[in-house]
Short mmCIF file of C-alpha atoms and ligand atoms in Angstrom, two decimals:
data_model
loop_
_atom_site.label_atom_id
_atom_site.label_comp_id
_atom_site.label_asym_id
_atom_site.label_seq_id
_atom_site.Cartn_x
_atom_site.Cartn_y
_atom_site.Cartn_z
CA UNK A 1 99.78 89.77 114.50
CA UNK A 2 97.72 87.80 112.40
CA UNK A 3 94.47 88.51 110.40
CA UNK A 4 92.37 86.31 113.01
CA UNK A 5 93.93 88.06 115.60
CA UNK A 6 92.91 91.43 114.20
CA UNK A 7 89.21 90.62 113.47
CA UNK A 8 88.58 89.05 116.45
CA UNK A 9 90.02 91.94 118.10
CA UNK A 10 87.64 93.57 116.35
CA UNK A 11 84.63 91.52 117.31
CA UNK A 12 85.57 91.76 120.63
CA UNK A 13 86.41 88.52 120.93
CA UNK A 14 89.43 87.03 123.58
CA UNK A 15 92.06 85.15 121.86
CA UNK A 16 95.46 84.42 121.95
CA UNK A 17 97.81 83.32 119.40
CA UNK A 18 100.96 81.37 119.34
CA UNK A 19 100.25 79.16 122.30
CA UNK A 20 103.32 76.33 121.55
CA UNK A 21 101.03 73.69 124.02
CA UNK A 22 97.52 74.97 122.68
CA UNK A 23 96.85 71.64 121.75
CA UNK A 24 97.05 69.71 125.52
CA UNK A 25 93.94 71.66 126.46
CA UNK A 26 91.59 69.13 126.95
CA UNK A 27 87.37 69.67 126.68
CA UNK A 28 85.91 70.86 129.96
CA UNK A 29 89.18 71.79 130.82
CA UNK A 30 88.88 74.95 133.16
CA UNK A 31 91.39 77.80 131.81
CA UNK A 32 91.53 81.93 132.24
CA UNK A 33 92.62 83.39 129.23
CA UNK A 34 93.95 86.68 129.39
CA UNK A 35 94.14 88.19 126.25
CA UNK A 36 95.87 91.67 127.40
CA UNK A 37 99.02 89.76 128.86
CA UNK A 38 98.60 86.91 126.47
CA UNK A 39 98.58 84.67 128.85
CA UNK A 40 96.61 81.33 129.49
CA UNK A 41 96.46 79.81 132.92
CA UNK A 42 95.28 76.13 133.23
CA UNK A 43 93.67 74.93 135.85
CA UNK A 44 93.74 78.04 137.98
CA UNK A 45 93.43 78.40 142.20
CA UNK A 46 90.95 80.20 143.71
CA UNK A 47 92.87 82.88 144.45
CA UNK A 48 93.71 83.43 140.48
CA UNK A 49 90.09 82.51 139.80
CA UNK A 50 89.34 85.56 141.95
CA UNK A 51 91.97 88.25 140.56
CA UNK A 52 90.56 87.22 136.91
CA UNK A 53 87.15 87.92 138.10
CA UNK A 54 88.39 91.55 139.73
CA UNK A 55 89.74 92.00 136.34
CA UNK A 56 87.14 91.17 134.79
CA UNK A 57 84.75 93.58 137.06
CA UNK A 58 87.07 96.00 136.15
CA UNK A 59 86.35 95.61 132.44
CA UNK A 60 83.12 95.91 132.88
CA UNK A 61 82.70 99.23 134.75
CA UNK A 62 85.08 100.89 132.03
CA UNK A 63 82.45 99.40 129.70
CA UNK A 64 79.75 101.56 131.46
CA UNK A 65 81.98 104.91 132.48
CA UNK A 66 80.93 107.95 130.27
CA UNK A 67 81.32 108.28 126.76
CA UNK A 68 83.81 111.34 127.36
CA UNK A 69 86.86 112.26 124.76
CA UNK A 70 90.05 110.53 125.16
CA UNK A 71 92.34 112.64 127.60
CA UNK A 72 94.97 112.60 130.35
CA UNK A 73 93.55 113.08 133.87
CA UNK A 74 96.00 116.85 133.10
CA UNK A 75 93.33 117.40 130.25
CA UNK A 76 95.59 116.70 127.36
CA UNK A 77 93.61 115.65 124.59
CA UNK A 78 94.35 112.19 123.20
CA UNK A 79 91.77 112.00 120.68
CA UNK A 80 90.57 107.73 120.95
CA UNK A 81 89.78 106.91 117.51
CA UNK A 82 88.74 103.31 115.70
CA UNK A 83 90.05 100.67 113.54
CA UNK A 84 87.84 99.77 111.30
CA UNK A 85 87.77 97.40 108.18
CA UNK A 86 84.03 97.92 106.98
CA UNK A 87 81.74 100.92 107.03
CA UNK A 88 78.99 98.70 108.86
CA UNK A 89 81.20 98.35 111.81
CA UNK A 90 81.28 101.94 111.94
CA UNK A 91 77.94 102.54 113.99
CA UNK A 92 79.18 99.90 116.80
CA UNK A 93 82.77 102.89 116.86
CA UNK A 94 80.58 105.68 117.64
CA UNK A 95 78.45 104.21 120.00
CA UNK A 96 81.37 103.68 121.82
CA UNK A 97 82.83 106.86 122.24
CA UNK A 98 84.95 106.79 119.09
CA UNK A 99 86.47 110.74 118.07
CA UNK A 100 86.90 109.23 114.17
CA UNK A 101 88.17 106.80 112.76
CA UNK A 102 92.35 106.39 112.62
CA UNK A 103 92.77 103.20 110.35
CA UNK A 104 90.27 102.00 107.57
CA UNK A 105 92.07 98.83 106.05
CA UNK A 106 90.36 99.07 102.76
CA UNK A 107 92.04 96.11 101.64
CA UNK A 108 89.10 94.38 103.95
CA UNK A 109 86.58 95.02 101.62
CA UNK A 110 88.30 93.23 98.78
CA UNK A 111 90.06 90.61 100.05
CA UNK A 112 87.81 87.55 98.14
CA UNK A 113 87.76 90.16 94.99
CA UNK A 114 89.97 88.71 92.36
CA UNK A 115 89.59 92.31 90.23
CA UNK A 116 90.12 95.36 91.17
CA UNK A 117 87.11 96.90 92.82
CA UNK A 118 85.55 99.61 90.74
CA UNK A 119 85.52 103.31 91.32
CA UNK A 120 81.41 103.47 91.98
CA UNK A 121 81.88 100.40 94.16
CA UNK A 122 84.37 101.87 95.92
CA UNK A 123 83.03 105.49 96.27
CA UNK A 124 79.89 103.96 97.49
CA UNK A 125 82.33 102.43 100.78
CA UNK A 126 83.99 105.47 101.18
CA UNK A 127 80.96 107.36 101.41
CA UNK A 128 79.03 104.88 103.56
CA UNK A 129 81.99 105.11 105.91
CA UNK A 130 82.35 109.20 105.80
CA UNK A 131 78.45 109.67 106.38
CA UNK A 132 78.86 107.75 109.58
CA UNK A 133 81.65 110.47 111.40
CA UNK A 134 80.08 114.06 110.21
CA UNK A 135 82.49 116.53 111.12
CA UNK A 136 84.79 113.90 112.56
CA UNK A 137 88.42 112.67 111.49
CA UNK A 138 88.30 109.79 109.38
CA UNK A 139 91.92 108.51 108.30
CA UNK A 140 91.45 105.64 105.16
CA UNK A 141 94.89 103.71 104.34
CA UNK A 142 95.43 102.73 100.54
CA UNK A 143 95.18 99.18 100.12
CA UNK A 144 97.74 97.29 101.67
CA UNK A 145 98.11 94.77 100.23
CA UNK A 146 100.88 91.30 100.05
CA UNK A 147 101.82 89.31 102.80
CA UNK A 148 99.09 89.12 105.48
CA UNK A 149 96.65 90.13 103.45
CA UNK A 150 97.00 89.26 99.48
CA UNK A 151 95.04 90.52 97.21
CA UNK A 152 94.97 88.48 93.84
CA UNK A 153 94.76 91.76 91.72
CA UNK A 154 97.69 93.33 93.35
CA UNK A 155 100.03 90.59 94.26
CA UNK A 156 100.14 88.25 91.24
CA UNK A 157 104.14 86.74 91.63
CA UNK A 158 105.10 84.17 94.06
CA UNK A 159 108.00 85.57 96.21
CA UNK A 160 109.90 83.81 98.28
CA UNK A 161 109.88 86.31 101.85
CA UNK A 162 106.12 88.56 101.25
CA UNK A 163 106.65 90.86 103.79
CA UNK A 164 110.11 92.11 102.48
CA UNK A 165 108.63 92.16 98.50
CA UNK A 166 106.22 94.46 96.79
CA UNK A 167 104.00 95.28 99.27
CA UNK A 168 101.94 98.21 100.48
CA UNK A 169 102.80 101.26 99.01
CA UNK A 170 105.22 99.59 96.56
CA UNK A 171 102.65 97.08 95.06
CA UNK A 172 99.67 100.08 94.69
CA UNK A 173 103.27 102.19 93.07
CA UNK A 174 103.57 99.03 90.15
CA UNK A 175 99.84 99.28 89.64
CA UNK A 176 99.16 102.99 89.69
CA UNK A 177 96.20 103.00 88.15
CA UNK A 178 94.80 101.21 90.51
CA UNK A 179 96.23 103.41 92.96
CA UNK A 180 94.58 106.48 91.52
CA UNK A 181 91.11 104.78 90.98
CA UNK A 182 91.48 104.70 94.50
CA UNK A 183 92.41 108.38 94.95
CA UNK A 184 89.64 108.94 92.64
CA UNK A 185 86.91 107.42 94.87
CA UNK A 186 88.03 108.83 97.55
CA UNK A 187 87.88 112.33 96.29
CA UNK A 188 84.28 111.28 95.60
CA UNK A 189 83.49 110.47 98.27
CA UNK A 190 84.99 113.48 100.33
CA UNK A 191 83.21 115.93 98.00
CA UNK A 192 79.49 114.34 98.83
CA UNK A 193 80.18 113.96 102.73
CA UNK A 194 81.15 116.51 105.84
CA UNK A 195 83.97 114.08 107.40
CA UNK A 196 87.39 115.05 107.45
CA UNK A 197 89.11 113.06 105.39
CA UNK A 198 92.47 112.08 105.90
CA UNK A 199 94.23 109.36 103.49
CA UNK A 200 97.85 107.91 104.46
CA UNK A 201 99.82 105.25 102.45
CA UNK A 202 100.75 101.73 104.10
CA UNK A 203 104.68 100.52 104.12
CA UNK A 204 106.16 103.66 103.03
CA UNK A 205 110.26 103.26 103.74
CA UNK A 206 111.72 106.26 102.04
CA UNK A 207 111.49 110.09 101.97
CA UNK A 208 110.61 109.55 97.96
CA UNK A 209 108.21 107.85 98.85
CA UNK A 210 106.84 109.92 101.40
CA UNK A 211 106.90 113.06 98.23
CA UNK A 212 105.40 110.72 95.56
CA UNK A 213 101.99 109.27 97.67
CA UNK A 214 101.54 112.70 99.50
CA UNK A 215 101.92 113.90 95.68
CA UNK A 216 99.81 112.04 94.16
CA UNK A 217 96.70 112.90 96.85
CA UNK A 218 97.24 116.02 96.84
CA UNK A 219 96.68 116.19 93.04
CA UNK A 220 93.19 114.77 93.81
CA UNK A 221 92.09 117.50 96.06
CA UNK A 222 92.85 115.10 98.98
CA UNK A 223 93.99 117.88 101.86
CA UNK A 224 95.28 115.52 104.55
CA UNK A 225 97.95 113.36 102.93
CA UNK A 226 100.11 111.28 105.52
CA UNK A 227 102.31 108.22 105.74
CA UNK A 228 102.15 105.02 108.02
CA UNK A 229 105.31 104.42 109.74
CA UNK A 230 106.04 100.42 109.63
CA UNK A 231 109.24 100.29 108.51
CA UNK A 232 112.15 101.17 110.85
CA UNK A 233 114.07 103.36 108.09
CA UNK A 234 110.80 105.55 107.99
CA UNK A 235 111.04 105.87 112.10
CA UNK A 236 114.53 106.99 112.00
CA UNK A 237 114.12 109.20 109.01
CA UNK A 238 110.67 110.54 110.53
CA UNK A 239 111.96 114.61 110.50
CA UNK A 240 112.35 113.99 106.82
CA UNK A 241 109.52 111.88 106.32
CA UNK A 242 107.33 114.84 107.84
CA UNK A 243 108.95 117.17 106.23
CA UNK A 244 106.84 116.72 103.58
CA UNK A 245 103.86 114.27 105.27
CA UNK A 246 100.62 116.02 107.22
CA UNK A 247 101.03 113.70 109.92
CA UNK A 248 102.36 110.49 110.60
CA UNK A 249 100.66 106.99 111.41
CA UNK A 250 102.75 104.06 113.54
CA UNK A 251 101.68 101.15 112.39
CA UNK A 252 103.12 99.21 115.54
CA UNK A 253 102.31 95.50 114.21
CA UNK A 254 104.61 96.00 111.12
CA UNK A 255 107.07 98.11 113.19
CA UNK A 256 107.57 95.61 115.75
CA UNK A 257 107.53 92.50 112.67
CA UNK A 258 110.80 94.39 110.92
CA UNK A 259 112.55 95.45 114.24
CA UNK A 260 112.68 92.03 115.32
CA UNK A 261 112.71 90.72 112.08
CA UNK A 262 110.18 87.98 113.19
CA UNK A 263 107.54 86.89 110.56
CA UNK A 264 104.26 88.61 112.25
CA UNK A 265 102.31 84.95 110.94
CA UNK A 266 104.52 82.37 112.49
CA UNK A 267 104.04 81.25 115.52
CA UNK A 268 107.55 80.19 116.10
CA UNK A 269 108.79 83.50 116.47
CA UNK A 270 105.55 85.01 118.31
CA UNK A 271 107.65 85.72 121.50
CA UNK A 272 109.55 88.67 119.14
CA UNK A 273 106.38 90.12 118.29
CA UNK A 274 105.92 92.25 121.20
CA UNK A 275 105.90 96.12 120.96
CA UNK A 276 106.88 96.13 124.42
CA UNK A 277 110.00 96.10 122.76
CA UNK A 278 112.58 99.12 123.86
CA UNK A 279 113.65 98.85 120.32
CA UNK A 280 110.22 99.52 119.20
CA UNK A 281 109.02 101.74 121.86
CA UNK A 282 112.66 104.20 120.92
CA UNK A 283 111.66 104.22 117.19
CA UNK A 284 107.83 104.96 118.37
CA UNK A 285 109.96 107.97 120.26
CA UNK A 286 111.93 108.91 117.53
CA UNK A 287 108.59 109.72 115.61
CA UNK A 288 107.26 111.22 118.40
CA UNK A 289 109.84 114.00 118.77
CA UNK A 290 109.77 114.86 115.17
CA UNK A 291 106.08 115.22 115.08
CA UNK A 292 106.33 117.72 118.53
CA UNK A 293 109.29 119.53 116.89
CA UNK A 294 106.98 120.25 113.35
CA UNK A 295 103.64 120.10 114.76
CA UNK A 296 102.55 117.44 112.80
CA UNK A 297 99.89 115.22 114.20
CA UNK A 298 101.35 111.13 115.22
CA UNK A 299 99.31 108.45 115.97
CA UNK A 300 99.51 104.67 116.61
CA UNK A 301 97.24 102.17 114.54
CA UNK A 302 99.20 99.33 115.83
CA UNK A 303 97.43 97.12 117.91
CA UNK A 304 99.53 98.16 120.95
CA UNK A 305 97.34 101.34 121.21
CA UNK A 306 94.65 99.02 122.65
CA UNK A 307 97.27 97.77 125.50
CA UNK A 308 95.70 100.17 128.75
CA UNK A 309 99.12 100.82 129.66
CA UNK A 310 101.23 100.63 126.88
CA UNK A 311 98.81 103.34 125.37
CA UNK A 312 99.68 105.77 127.94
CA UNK A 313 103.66 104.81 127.28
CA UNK A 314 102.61 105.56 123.55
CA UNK A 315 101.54 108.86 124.55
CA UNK A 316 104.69 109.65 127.06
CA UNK A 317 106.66 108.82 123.68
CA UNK A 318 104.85 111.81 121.80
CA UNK A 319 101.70 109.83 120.22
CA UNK A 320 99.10 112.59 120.42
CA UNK A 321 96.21 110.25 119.12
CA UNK A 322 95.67 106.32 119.72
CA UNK A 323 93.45 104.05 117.23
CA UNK A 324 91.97 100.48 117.90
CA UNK A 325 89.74 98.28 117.31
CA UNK A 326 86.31 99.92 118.99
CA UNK A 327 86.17 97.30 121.89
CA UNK A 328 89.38 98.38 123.35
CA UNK A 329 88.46 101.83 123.86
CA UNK A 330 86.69 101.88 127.13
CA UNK A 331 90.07 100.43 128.71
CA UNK A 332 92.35 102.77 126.97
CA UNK A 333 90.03 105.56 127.93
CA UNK A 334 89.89 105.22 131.80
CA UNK A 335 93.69 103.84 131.47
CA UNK A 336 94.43 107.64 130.37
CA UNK A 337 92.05 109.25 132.63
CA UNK A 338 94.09 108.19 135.65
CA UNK A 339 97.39 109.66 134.30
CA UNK A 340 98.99 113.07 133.88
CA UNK A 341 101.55 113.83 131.04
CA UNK A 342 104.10 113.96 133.70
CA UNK A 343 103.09 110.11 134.89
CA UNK A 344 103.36 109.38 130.66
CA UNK A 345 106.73 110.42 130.73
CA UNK A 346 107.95 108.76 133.47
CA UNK A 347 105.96 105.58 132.24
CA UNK A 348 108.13 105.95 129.16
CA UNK A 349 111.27 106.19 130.61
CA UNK A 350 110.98 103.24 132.96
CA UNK A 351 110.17 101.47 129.57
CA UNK A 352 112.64 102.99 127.55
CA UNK A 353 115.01 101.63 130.19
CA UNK A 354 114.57 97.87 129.87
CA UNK A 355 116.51 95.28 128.01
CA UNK A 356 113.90 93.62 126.48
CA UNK A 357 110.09 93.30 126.37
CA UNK A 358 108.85 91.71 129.10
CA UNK A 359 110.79 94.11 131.45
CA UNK A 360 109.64 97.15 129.99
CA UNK A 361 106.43 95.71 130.47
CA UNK A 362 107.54 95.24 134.51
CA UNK A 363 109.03 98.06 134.94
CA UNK A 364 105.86 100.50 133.74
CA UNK A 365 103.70 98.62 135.48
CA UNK A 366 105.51 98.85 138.18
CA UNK A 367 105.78 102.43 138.30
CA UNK A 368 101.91 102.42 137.27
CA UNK A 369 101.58 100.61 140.95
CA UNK A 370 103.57 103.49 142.54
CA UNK A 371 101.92 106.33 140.97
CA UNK A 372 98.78 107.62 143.00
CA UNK A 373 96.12 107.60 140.21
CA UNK A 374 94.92 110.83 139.13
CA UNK A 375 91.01 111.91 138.94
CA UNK A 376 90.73 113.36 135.30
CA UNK A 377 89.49 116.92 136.19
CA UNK A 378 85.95 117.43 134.76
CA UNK A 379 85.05 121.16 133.43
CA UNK A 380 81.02 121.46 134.47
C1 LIG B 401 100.28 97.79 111.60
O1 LIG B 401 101.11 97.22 110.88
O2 LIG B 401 100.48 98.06 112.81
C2 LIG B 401 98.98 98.19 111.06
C3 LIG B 401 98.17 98.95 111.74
O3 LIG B 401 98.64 97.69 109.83
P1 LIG B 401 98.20 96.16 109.59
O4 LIG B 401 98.09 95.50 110.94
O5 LIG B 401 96.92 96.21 108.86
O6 LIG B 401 99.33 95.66 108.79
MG1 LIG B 402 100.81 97.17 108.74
#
């Protein structure tokens, strides 16, 4: 997934990205683009003309269904959470229906910055953000930095394959200071605010890791240290890893990139970037079942939580809260609404079951098609 991708994911905007032929479209061409199957359809017939407009009807009356929290149409609570990058953004989250916030990418803020950001310019973010979700969860990543998303004051050598080098966790681990400026703002910010702060390192691979960042926070008076599971060794190891972690965060965008060890930037290997994935979707369960066996809280931060169906998969796999960017939320909330946690299991099997991506993909929505819908039952 690239950066564009992400922010105009975030801006609500419909893109796709690695489309080989993207450049025989002609002006005034007539296309449907649609974004959720990543699929672009030139030229369409009426009768796809009209199934894109159903769809997007569809859209729309999600858009305007109550602002209710994120459950199962059982009344399991799936608490629907934001990505966000910037605190501004965070006003646009709430008013739609966001519980907290489940990634802040703080590298965002600095990305042009070629020093490190202070620890009153930082605190002043971090606060900004907090006041905006009183009483609400509010999970901030450390700076994530390398690959994707350089930043000149943390990533300083050329290497040869980014994503694979000192990145994440491991680049904040070479700088520490850095690292606990961060901590240090943070713990700021926390102390003048009434959100519930949660902080969780990026790229973390090993248990070691897991004991040295949850550590490190809790020497700063941070209460709710976790870990972001990217990294397949972090998946399988997840009983360890949570062992010592508060809770656990997939980060399905990374997870899928080193399953399928396919560069998440190149468009030549796009096709492999799909969380669909039974490879991904088994490591997604394999965190899943660790976090229900030590009652520690797992989300997904990946962008497949904003995926209608796939979300309720995520859940059937043992995610017990989902976090996207704000626009996807109506979707993901009626999308969950409809289903009980039986349906989620099934929905995960019949995933779980596929070869490959696209028939996972199939063979849930499939299923989906055969399941009566469920009407969420309302208390009065
Ligand atoms: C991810 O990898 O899924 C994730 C949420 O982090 P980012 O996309 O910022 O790398
Ligand atoms: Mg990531």
């Amino acid at each position: 997934m690239r950066l564009a991708a992400i922010l105009a994911r975030e801006k609500g905007i419909v893109a796709v990205v690695g489309v080989g032929d993207g450049h025989a479209l002609t002006t005034g061409e007539t296309v449907i683009v649609d974004a959720a199957a990543g699929v672009i359809t030139r030229e369409p017939t009426d009768d796809e003309r009209a199934r894109a407009a159903e769809r997007a009807a569809a859209r729309r009356a999600a858009d305007d269904a109550p602002l209710t929290p994120g459950a199962l149409a059982d009344g399991t609570p799936v608490a629907l959470l934001a990505n966000l990058g910037k605190p501004a953004d965070a006003a646009d989250a709430v008013a739609r229906g966001a519980e907290g916030v489940g990634l802040f990418r703080t590298e965002f803020l600095f990305l042009s910055a070629s020093q490190a950001p202070t620890v009153a310019q930082q605190r002043d973010a971090y606060r900004e953000l907090l006041e905006a979700f009183p009483g609400k969860k509010v999970v901030v990543r450390m700076l994530d930095a390398g690959a994707d998303k350089p930043l000149a004051f943390l990533n300083d050598a050329h290497e040869e394959n980014p994503a694979l080098g000192l990145r994440g966790l491991r680049a904040l681990r070479a700088s520490e200071d850095i690292l606990r400026e961060q901590l240090t703002a943070l713990a700021e910010a926390d102390a003048a605010t009434d959100a519930d702060l949660w902080v969780m390192a990026p790229m973390v691979a090993t248990v070691e890791e897991t004991v040295y960042f949850t550590g490190l926070a809790r020497e700063y008076g941070l209460k709710t240290a976790g870990v972001m599971v990217e990294v397949p060794s972090s998946a399988l190891l997840a009983d360890r890893v949570l062992a010592h972690a508060d809770f656990a965060s997939i980060g399905t965008n990374d997870l899928t990139q080193y399953t399928m060890a396919a560069d998440r930037l190149l468009g030549s290997v796009a096709s492999f970037q799909d969380p669909w994935h039974p490879a991904v979707l088994r490591l997604v369960r394999e965190v899943g079942a660790a976090g229900a066996r030590l009652g520690k809280p797992v989300g997904i931060c990946g962008e497949a939580a904003a995926d209608p169906l796939l979300a309720v998969v995520l859940v059937g796999l043992g995610a017990t809260s989902l976090s996207m960017a704000p626009s996807a939320l109506a979707d993901v909330r009626q999308a969950l609404a409809a289903r009980t946690r039986d349906d989620a299991l099934r929905l995960a099997e019949a995933a779980l079951g596929a070869d490959d991506a696209p028939s996972a993909r199939t063979a849930a929505a499939a299923l989906a098609a055969a399941l009566p819908p469920h009407q969420k039952e309302t208390t009065s």
